[in-house]
Structures are given as structure tokens and as C-alpha cells.
mmCIF file of C-alpha atoms and ligand atoms in Angstrom:
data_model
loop_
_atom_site.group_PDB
_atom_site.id
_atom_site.type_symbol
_atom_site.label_atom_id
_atom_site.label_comp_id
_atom_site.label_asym_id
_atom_site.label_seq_id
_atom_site.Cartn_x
_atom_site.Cartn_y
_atom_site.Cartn_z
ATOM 1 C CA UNK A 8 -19.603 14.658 -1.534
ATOM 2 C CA UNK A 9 -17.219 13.536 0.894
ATOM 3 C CA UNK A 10 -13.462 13.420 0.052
ATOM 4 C CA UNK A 11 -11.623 10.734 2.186
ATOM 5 C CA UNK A 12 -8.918 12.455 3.658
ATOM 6 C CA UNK A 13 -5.779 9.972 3.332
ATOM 7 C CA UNK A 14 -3.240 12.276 4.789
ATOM 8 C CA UNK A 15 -5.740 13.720 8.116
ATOM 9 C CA UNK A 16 -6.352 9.359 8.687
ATOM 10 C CA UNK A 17 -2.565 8.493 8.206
ATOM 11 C CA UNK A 18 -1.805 10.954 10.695
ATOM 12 C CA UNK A 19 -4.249 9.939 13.051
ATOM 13 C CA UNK A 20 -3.418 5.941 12.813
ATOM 14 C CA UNK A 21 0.215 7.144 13.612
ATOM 15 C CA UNK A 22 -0.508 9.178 16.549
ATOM 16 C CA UNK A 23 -2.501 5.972 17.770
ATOM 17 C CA UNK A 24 0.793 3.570 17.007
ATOM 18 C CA UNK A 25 2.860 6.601 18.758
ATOM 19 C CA UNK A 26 0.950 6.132 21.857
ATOM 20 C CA UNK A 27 1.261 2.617 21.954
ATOM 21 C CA UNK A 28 5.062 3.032 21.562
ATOM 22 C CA UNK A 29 5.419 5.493 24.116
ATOM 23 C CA UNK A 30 3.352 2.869 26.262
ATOM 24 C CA UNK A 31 5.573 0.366 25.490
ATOM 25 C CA UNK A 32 8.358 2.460 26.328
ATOM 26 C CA UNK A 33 6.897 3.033 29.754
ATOM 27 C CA UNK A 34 7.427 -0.787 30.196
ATOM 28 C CA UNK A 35 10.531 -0.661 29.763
ATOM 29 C CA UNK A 36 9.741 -2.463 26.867
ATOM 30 C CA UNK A 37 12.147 -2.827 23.145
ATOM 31 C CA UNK A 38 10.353 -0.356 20.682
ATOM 32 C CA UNK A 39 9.162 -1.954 17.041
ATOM 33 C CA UNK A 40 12.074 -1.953 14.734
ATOM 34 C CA UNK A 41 11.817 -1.372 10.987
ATOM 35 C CA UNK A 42 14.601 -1.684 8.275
ATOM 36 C CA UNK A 43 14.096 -0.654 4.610
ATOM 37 C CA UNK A 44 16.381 -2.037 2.269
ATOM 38 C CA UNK A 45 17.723 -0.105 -0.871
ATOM 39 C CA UNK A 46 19.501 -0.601 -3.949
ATOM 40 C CA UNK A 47 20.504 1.605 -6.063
ATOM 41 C CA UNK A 48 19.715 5.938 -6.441
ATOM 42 C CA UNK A 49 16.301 5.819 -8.145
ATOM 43 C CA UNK A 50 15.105 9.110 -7.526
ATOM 44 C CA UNK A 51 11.299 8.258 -6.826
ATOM 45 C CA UNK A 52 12.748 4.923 -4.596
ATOM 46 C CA UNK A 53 15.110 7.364 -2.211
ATOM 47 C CA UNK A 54 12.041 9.339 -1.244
ATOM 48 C CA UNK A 55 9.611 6.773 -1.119
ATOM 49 C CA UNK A 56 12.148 5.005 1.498
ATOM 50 C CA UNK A 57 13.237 8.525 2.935
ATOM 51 C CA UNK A 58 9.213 9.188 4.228
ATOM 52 C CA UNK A 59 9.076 5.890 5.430
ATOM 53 C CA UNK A 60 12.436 6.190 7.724
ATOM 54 C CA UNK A 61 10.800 10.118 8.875
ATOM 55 C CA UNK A 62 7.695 8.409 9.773
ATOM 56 C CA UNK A 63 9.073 5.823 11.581
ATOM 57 C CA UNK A 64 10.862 8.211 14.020
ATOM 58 C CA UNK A 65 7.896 10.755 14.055
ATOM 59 C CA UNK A 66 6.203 8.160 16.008
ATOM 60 C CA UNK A 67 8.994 6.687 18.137
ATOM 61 C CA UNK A 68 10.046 3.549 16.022
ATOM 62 C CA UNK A 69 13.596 2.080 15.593
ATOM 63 C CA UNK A 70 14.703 2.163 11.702
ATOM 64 C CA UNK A 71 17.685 1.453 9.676
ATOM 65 C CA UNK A 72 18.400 2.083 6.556
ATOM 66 C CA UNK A 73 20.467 -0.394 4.653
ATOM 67 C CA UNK A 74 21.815 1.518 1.129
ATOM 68 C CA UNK A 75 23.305 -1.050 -1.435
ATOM 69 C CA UNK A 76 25.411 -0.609 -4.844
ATOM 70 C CA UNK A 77 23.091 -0.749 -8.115
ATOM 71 C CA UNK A 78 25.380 -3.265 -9.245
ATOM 72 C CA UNK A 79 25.484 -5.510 -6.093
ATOM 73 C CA UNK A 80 25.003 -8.969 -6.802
ATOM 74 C CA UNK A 81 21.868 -11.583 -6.764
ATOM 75 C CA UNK A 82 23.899 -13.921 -4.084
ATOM 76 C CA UNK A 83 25.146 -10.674 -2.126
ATOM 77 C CA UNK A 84 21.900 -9.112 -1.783
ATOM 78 C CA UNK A 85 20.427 -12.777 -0.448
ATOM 79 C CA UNK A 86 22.896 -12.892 1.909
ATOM 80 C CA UNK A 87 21.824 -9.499 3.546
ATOM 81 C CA UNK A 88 18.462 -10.455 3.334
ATOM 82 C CA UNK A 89 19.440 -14.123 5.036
ATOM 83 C CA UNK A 90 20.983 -11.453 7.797
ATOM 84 C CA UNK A 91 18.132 -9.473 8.380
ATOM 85 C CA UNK A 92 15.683 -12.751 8.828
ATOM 86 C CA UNK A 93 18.196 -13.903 11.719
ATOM 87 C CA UNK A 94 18.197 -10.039 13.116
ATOM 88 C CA UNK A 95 16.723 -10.316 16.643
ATOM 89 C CA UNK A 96 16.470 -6.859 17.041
ATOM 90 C CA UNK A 97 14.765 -6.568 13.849
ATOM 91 C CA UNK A 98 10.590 -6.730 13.700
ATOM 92 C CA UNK A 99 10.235 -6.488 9.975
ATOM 93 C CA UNK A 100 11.873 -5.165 6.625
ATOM 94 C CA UNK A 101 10.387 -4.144 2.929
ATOM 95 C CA UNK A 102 12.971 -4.412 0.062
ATOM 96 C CA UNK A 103 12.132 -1.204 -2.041
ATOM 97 C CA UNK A 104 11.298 -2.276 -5.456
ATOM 98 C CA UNK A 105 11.491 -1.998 -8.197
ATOM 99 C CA UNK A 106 15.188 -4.107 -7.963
ATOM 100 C CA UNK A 107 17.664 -3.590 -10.854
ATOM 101 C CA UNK A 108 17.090 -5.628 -13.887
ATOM 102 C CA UNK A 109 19.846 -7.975 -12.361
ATOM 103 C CA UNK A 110 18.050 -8.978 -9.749
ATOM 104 C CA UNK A 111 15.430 -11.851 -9.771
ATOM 105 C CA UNK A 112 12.823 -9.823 -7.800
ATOM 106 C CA UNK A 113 10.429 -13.481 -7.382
ATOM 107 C CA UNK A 114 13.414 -15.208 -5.594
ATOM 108 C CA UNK A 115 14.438 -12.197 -3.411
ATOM 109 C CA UNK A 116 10.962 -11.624 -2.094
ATOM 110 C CA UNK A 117 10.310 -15.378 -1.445
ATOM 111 C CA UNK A 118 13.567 -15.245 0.527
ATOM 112 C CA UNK A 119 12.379 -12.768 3.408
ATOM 113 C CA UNK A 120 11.051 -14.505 6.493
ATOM 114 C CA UNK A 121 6.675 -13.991 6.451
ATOM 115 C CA UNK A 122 6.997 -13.217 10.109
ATOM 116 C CA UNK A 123 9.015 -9.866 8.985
ATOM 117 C CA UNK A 124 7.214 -9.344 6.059
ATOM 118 C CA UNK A 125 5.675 -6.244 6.832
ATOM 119 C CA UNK A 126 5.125 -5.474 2.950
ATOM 120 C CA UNK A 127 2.645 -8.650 3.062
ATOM 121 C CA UNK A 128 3.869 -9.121 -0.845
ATOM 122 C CA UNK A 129 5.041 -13.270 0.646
ATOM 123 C CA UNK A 130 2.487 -16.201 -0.478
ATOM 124 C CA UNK A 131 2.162 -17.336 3.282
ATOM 125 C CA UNK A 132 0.740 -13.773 3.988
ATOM 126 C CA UNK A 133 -0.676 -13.508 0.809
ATOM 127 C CA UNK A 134 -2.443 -17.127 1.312
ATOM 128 C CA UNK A 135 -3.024 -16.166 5.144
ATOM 129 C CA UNK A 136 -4.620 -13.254 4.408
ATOM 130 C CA UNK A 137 -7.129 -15.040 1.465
ATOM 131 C CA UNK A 138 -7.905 -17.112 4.736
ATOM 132 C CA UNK A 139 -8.929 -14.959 6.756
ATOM 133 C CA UNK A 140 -6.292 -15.563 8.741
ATOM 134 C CA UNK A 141 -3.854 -12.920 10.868
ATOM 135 C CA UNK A 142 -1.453 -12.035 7.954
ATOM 136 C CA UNK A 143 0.354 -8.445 6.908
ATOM 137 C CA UNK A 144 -1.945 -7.287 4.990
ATOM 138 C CA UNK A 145 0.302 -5.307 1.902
ATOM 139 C CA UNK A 146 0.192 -1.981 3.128
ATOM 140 C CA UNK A 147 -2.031 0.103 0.046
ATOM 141 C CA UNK A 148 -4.879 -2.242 -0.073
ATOM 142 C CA UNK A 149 -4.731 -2.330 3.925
ATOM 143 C CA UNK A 150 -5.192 1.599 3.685
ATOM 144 C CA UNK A 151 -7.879 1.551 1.526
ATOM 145 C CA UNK A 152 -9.979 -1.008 4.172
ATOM 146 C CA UNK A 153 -8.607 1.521 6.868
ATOM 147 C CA UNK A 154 -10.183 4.309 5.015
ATOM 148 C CA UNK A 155 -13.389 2.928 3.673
ATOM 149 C CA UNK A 156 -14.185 1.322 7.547
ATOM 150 C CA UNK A 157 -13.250 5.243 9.387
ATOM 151 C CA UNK A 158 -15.224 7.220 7.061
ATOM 152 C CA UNK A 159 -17.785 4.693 7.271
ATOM 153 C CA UNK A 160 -18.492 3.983 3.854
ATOM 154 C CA UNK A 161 -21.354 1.159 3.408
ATOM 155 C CA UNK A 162 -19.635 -1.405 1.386
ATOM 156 C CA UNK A 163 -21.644 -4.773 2.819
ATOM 157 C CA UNK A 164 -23.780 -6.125 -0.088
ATOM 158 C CA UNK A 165 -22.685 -3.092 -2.716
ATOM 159 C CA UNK A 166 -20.978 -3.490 -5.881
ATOM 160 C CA UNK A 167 -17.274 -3.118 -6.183
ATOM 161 C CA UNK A 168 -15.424 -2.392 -9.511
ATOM 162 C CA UNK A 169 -11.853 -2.925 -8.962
ATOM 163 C CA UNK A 170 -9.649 -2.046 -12.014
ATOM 164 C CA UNK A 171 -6.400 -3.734 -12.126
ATOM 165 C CA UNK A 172 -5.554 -6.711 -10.623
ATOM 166 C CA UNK A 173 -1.958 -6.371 -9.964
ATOM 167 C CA UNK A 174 -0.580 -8.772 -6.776
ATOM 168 C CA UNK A 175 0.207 -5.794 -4.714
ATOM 169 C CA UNK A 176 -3.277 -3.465 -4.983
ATOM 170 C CA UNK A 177 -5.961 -5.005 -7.270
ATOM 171 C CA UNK A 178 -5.850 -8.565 -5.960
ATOM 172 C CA UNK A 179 -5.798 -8.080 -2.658
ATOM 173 C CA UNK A 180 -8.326 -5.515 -2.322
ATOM 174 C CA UNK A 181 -10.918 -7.336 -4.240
ATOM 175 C CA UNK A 182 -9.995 -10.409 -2.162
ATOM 176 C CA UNK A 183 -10.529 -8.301 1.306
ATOM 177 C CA UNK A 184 -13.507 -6.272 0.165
ATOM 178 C CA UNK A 185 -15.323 -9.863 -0.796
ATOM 179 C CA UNK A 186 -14.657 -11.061 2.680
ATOM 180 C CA UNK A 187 -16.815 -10.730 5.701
ATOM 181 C CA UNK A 188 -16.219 -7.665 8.398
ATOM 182 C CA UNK A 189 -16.076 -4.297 8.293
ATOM 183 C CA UNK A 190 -15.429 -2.404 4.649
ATOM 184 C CA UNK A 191 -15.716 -5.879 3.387
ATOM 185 C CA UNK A 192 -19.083 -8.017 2.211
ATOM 186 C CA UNK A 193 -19.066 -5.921 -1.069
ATOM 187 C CA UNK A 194 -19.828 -8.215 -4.443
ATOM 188 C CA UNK A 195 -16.689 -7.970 -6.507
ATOM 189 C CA UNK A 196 -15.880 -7.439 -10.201
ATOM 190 C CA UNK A 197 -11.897 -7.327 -11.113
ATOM 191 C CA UNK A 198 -11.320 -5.575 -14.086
ATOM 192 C CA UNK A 199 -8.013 -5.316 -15.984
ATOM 193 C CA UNK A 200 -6.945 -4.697 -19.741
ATOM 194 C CA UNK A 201 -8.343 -7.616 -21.520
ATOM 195 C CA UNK A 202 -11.948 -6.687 -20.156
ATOM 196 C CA UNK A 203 -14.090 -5.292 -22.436
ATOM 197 C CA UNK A 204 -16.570 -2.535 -21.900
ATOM 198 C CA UNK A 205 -15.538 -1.543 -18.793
ATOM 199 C CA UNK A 206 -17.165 1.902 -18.673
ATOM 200 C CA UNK A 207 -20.325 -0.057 -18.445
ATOM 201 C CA UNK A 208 -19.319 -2.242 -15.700
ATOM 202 C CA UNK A 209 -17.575 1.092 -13.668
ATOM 203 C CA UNK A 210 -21.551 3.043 -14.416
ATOM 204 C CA UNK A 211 -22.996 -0.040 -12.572
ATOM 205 C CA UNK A 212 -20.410 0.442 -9.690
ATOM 206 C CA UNK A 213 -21.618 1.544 -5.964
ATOM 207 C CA UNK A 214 -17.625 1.624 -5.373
ATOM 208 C CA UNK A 215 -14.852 1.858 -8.054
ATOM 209 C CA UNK A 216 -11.167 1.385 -6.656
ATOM 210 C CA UNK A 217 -9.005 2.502 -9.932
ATOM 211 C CA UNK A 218 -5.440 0.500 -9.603
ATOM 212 C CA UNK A 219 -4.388 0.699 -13.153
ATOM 213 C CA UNK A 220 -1.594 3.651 -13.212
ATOM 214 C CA UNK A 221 -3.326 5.638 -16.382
ATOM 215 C CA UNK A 222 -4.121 9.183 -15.132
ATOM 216 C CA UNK A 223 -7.189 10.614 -15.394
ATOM 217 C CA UNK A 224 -8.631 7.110 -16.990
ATOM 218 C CA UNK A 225 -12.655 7.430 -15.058
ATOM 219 C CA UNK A 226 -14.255 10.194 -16.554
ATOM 220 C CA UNK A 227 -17.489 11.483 -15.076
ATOM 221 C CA UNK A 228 -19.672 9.454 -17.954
ATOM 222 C CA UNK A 229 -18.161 6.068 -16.400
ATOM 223 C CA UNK A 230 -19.510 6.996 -12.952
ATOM 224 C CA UNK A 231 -22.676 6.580 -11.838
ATOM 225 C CA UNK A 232 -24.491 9.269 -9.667
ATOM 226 C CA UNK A 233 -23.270 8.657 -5.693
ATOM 227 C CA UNK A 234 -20.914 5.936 -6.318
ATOM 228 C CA UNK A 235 -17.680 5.539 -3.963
ATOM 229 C CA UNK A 236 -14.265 6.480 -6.240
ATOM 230 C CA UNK A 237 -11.161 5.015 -4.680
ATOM 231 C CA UNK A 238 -7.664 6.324 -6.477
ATOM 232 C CA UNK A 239 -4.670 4.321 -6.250
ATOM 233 C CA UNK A 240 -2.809 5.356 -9.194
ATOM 234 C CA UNK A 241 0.673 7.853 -8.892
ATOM 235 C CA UNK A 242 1.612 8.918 -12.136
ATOM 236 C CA UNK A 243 4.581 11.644 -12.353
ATOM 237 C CA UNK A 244 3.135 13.596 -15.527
ATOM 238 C CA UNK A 245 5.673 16.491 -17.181
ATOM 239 C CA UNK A 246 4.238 19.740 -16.193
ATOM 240 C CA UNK A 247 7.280 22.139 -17.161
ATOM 241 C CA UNK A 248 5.475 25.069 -15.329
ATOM 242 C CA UNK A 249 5.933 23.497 -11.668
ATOM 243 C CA UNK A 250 9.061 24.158 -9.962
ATOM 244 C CA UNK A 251 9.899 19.715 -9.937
ATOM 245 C CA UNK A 252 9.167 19.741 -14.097
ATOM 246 C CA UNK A 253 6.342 17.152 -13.196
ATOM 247 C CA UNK A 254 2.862 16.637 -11.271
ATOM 248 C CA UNK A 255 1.131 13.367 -9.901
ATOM 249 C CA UNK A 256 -1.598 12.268 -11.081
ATOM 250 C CA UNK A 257 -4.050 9.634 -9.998
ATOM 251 C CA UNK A 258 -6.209 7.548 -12.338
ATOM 252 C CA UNK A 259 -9.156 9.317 -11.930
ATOM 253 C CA UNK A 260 -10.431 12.761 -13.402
ATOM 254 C CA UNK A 261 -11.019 14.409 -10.324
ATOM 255 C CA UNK A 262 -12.268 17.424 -10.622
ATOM 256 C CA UNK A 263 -15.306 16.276 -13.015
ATOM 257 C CA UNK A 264 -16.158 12.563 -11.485
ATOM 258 C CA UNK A 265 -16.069 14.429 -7.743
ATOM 259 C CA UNK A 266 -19.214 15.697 -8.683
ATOM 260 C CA UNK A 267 -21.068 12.865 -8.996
ATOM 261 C CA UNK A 268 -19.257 10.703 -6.402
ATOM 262 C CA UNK A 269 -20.655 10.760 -2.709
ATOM 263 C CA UNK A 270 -17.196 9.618 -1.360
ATOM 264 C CA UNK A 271 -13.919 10.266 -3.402
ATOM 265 C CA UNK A 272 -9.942 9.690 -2.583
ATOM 266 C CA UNK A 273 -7.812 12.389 -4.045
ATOM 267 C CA UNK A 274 -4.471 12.132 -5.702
ATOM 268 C CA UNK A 275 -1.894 13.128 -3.802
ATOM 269 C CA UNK A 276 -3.653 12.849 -0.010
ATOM 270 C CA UNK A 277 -5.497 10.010 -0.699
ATOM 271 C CA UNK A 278 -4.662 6.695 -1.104
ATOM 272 C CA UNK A 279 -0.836 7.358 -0.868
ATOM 273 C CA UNK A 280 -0.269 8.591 2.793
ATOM 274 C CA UNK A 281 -2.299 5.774 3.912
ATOM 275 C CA UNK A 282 0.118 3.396 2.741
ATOM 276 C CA UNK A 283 3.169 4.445 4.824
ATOM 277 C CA UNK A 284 0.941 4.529 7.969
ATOM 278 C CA UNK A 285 -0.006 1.102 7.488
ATOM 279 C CA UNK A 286 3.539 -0.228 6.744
ATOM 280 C CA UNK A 287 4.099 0.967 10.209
ATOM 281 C CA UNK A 288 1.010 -0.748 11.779
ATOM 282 C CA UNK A 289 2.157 -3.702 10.289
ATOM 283 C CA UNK A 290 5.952 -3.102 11.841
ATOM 284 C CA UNK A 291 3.752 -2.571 14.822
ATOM 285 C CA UNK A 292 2.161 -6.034 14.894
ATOM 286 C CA UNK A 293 5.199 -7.587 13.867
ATOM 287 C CA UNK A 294 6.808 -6.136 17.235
ATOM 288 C CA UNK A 295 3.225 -7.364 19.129
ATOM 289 C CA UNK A 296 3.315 -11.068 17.203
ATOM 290 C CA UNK A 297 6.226 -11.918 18.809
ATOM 291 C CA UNK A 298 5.829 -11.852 22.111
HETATM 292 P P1 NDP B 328 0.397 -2.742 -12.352
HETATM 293 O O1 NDP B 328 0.986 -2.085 -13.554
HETATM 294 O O2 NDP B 328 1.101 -3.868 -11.703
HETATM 295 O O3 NDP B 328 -1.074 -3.214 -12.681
HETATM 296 C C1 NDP B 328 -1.936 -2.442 -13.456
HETATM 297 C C2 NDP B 328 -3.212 -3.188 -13.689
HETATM 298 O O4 NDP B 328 -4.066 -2.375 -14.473
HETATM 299 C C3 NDP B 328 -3.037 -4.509 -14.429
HETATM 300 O O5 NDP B 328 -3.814 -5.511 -13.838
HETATM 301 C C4 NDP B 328 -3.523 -4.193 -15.840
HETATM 302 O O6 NDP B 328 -4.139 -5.293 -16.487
HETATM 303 C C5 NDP B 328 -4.576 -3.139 -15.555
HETATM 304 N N1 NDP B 328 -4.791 -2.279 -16.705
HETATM 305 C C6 NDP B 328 -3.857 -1.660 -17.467
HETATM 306 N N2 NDP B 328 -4.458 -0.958 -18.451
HETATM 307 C C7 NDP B 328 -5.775 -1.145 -18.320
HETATM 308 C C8 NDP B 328 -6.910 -0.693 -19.031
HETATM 309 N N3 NDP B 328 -6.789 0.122 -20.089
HETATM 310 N N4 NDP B 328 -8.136 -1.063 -18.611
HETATM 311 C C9 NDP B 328 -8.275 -1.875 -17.537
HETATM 312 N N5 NDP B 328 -7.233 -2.350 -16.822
HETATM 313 C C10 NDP B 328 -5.994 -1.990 -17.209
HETATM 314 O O7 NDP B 328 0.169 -1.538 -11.325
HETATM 315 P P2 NDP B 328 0.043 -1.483 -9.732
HETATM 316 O O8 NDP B 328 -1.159 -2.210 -9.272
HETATM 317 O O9 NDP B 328 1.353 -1.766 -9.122
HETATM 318 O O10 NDP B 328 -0.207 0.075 -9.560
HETATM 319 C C11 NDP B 328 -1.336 0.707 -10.127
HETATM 320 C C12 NDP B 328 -1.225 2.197 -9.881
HETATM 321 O O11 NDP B 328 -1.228 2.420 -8.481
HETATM 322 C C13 NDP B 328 0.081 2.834 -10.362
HETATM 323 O O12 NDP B 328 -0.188 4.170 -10.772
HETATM 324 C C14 NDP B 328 0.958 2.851 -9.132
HETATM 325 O O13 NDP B 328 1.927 3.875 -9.164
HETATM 326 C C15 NDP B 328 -0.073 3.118 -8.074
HETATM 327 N N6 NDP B 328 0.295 2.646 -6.739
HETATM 328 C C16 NDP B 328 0.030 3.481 -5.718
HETATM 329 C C17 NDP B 328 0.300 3.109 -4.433
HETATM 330 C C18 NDP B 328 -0.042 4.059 -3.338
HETATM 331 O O14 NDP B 328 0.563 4.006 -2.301
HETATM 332 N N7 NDP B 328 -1.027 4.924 -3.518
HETATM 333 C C19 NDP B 328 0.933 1.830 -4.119
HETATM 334 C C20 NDP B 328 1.082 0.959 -5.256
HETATM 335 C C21 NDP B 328 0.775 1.380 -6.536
HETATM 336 P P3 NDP B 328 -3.324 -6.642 -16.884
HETATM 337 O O15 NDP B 328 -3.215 -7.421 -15.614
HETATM 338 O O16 NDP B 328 -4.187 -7.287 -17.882
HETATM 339 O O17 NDP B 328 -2.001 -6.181 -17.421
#
């Protein structure tokens, strides 16, 4: 059994994005630019955005962070986001969601130019990318190609289980691991909550990529022996005997279905690291895009 080491690959992707920055700098040329827009305190939202500002000047980027009210308006926040499109120093920017209740997330989204989309969550990228075309890819599923293609996992004519189907992770990974290339040419099956008997369907699985956000869903009797268990899920479970009151968990029951897997993600270190560094590759073709 393998275990795909998200936060060991992150780290190497961003040393390879720091050298092309410090390359870039040798040019004399402008360094990729990132700004992360965020509304309101929530807790888990401040240090999702802090990491992503600390990794962007671990490896040399340019961010800004632009902190709004909770209460800030529909029509004020389209304005900055109408300001950040016509930002020529600017590459790209993600608005960190969830958005108050307020807010009309669909509209705001829509709003940000798909040339600085680094988050990939616009139709044109989302339609691009369907196309095979050069799109952002939205960063989690693009991590979970990243890691499936470096550890070499054979994925060309096996058969996928995705569970969830959710625009941001289950969609698009079932989409890219249908298409042709590398970590891709997989036969797909997208599960979500209205399928029924999905345990069989995950036991006929070479690869199951669990996107549902129910921890510790895939027990070991939904596996089958050598299959290939991906683990998007984060789930902040109470646990009043560590020091933060709470532990993450992923949607899969580790410790049991890593016995029968051949390759397995773990939860934290997976999945998650992965994501950042490919928000920043994206930031990174952004930068290269528009020359
Ligand atoms: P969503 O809540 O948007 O989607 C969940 C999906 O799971 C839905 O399609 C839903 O089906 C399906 N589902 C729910 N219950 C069941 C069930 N019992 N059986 C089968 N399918 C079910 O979640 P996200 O895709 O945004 O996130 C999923 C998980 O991944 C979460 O834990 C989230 O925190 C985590 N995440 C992790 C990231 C990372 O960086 N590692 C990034 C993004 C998310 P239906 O469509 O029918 O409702």
C-alpha cells in the first residue's frame, strides 16, 4: 500500500513554481500576482485564505489580501470585484466562499473575469475545461490529476467511482478522469445521494474518489482488494480531548480501508495541501497566459 503523499507533492510543485519565479525575476520580469478576497471573520475562511497568502510568498509570488465587512453590500462587493478585473497588476483572484447569506454567490462568481479566474469555478473555464481546452482547472480536482499522474497510478481503461458530484470536486474530476491523457482514460460512474446501492458500485471500483463531506463514510467492506481510495472530504468533528476541541476528518475510514487499498490519500496531507499548490499553478499560468 502506497499512501499518496499530498503535502511531500504540494511542496514539491511549489518549489518547481518558485524556480520559475525566481527565473522570471532574473528577467527582470513582473512576478505572478494573486489577490484573495474576504468577507467577513469565519474562522475556518481566515485560515483557509491565511495559507494561501503564506504560500504565495514562500515561493516568491505577489499577494494581497482584500478584508471586507460581513455586512458589505451585493452592489459594493461587485464593484470591488469590477476593480480587480480592470487590475493590471493583478494575474488572478478567488473570492473565499462561502459568502454571507446576503450575497448572491451565482452572480458574484459569474462577475469575475475567466482570464483571472484562478479558482476555475466560471462556466467559460468550466466549459473550456469539458473541451479539452486550456482552462483553470478548479484547484482540488486539479490536485487530485496532479497526484494520481506523479505517483503514477494506472487509471487508463480502470473503473472510477466518484461520490458526489458537487460543481467544484465531483463534476470536474469525473469529467477530467473520462478524458484522454495522463491520470485520465478511466470509465466513470458519478455517484451522489439519490444512488442506490452504492457500496456495490464502490466494491466494483479500481479507483474511488470520495467527495461527499460524511467522515469515515467507505468502510473496508465497500472496497475491493487493491483499489485506488482518493479522500476529498474535511470534516471538523468535536474531539474535546485535542487542544482545538475538534479533529478533521476525511470521508473515508482510514485506518481499516488502507489495508486493502494499493494507493490511498490521507486526511489531513492528502487531498487538501494539493489544493493550495495548484491555486498557485494556476496564478502561475494566469501570469504566463498573458504575455
Ligand atoms: P457538496 O456538499 O457540494 O457535495 C456533496 C456531494 O455528495 C453531493 O453531490 C451529494 O449528492 C453527495 N452526497 C451526499 N450524501 C451522500 C450519500 N449518502 N451518498 C452518496 N452521495 C452523497 O460538497 P463538496 O463537493 O463541496 O465537498 C465534499 C467534501 O470535500 C467536503 O467534506 C468538503 O469539505 C471537502 N472539500 C475538500 C477540499 C480539499 O481541498 N481537500 C476542497 C473542496 C471540498 P447530491 O448532489 O444528490 O446532494
Amino acid at each position: 500500500m502506497i499512501v499518496l503523499d499530498g503535502k511531500k507533492t504540494a511542496q514539491e510543485i511549489k518549489e518547481e513554481i518558485k524556480l520559475k519565479v525566481t527565473a522570471m525575476k532574473g528577467r527582470g520580469e513582473r512576478v505572478p500576482h494573486l489577490a484573495a478576497v474576504l468577507v467577513g471573520n469565519d474562522g475556518a475562511s481566515l485560515t483557509y485564505v491565511g495559507s494561501k497568502v503564506r504560500s504565495c510568498e514562500q515561493i516568491g509570488f505577489e499577494s494581497t489580501l482584500i478584508r471586507l465587512e460581513e455586512d458589505i453590500t451585493e452592489e459594493a462587493l461587485m464593484q470591488e470585484i469590477h476593480k480587480l478585473n480592470n487590475d493590471d497588476t493583478l494575474d488572478g483572484f478567488i473570492v473565499q466562499l462561502p459568502l454571507p447569506k446576503h450575497i448572491n454567490e451565482e452572480r458574484v462568481l459569474l462577475a469575475i473575469d475567466p482570464k483571472k479566474d484562478v479558482d476555475g469555478f466560471h462556466p467559460a473555464n468550466f466549459g473550456r475545461m469539458a473541451l479539452d481546452l486550456d482552462a483553470f482547472i478548479p484547484a482540488t480536482p486539479f490536485g487530485i490529476m496532479q497526484l494520481l499522474e506523479r505517483y503514477k497510478v494506472p487509471t487508463s481503461g480502470k473503473h472510477c467511482v466518484v461520490v458526489g458530484r458537487s460543481h467544484i470536486v465531483g463534476r470536474p474530476i469525473s469529467i477530467l478522469m473520462s478524458q484522454k491523457g495522463p491520470a485520465g482514460d478511466a470509465t466513470v460512474t458519478v455517484a451522489h445521494s439519490r444512488t442506490q446501492n452504492l457500496a456495490e458500485l464502490t466494491r466494483q471500483a479500481d479507483i474511488v474518489v470520495m467527495a461527499l463531506g460524511i467522515p469515515e463514510y467507505l468502510t473496508a467492506n465497500m472496497v475491493k482488494e487493491g483499489a485506488t481510495i482518493i479522500d476529498v472530504g474535511i470534516t471538523r468533528v468535536t474531539d474535546d480531548s485535542h487542544p482545538k476541541g475538534y479533529v478533521i476528518k476525511g470521508d473515508v475510514a482510514f485506518d481499516e480501508v488502507a489495508k486493502k487499498a494499493s494507493f490511498i490519500t490521507p486526511v489531513p496531507g492528502g487531498v487538501g495541501p494539493m489544493t493550495i499548490a495548484m491555486l498557485l499553478q494556476n496564478t502561475l499560468l494566469a501570469r504566463e497566459w498573458r504575455d
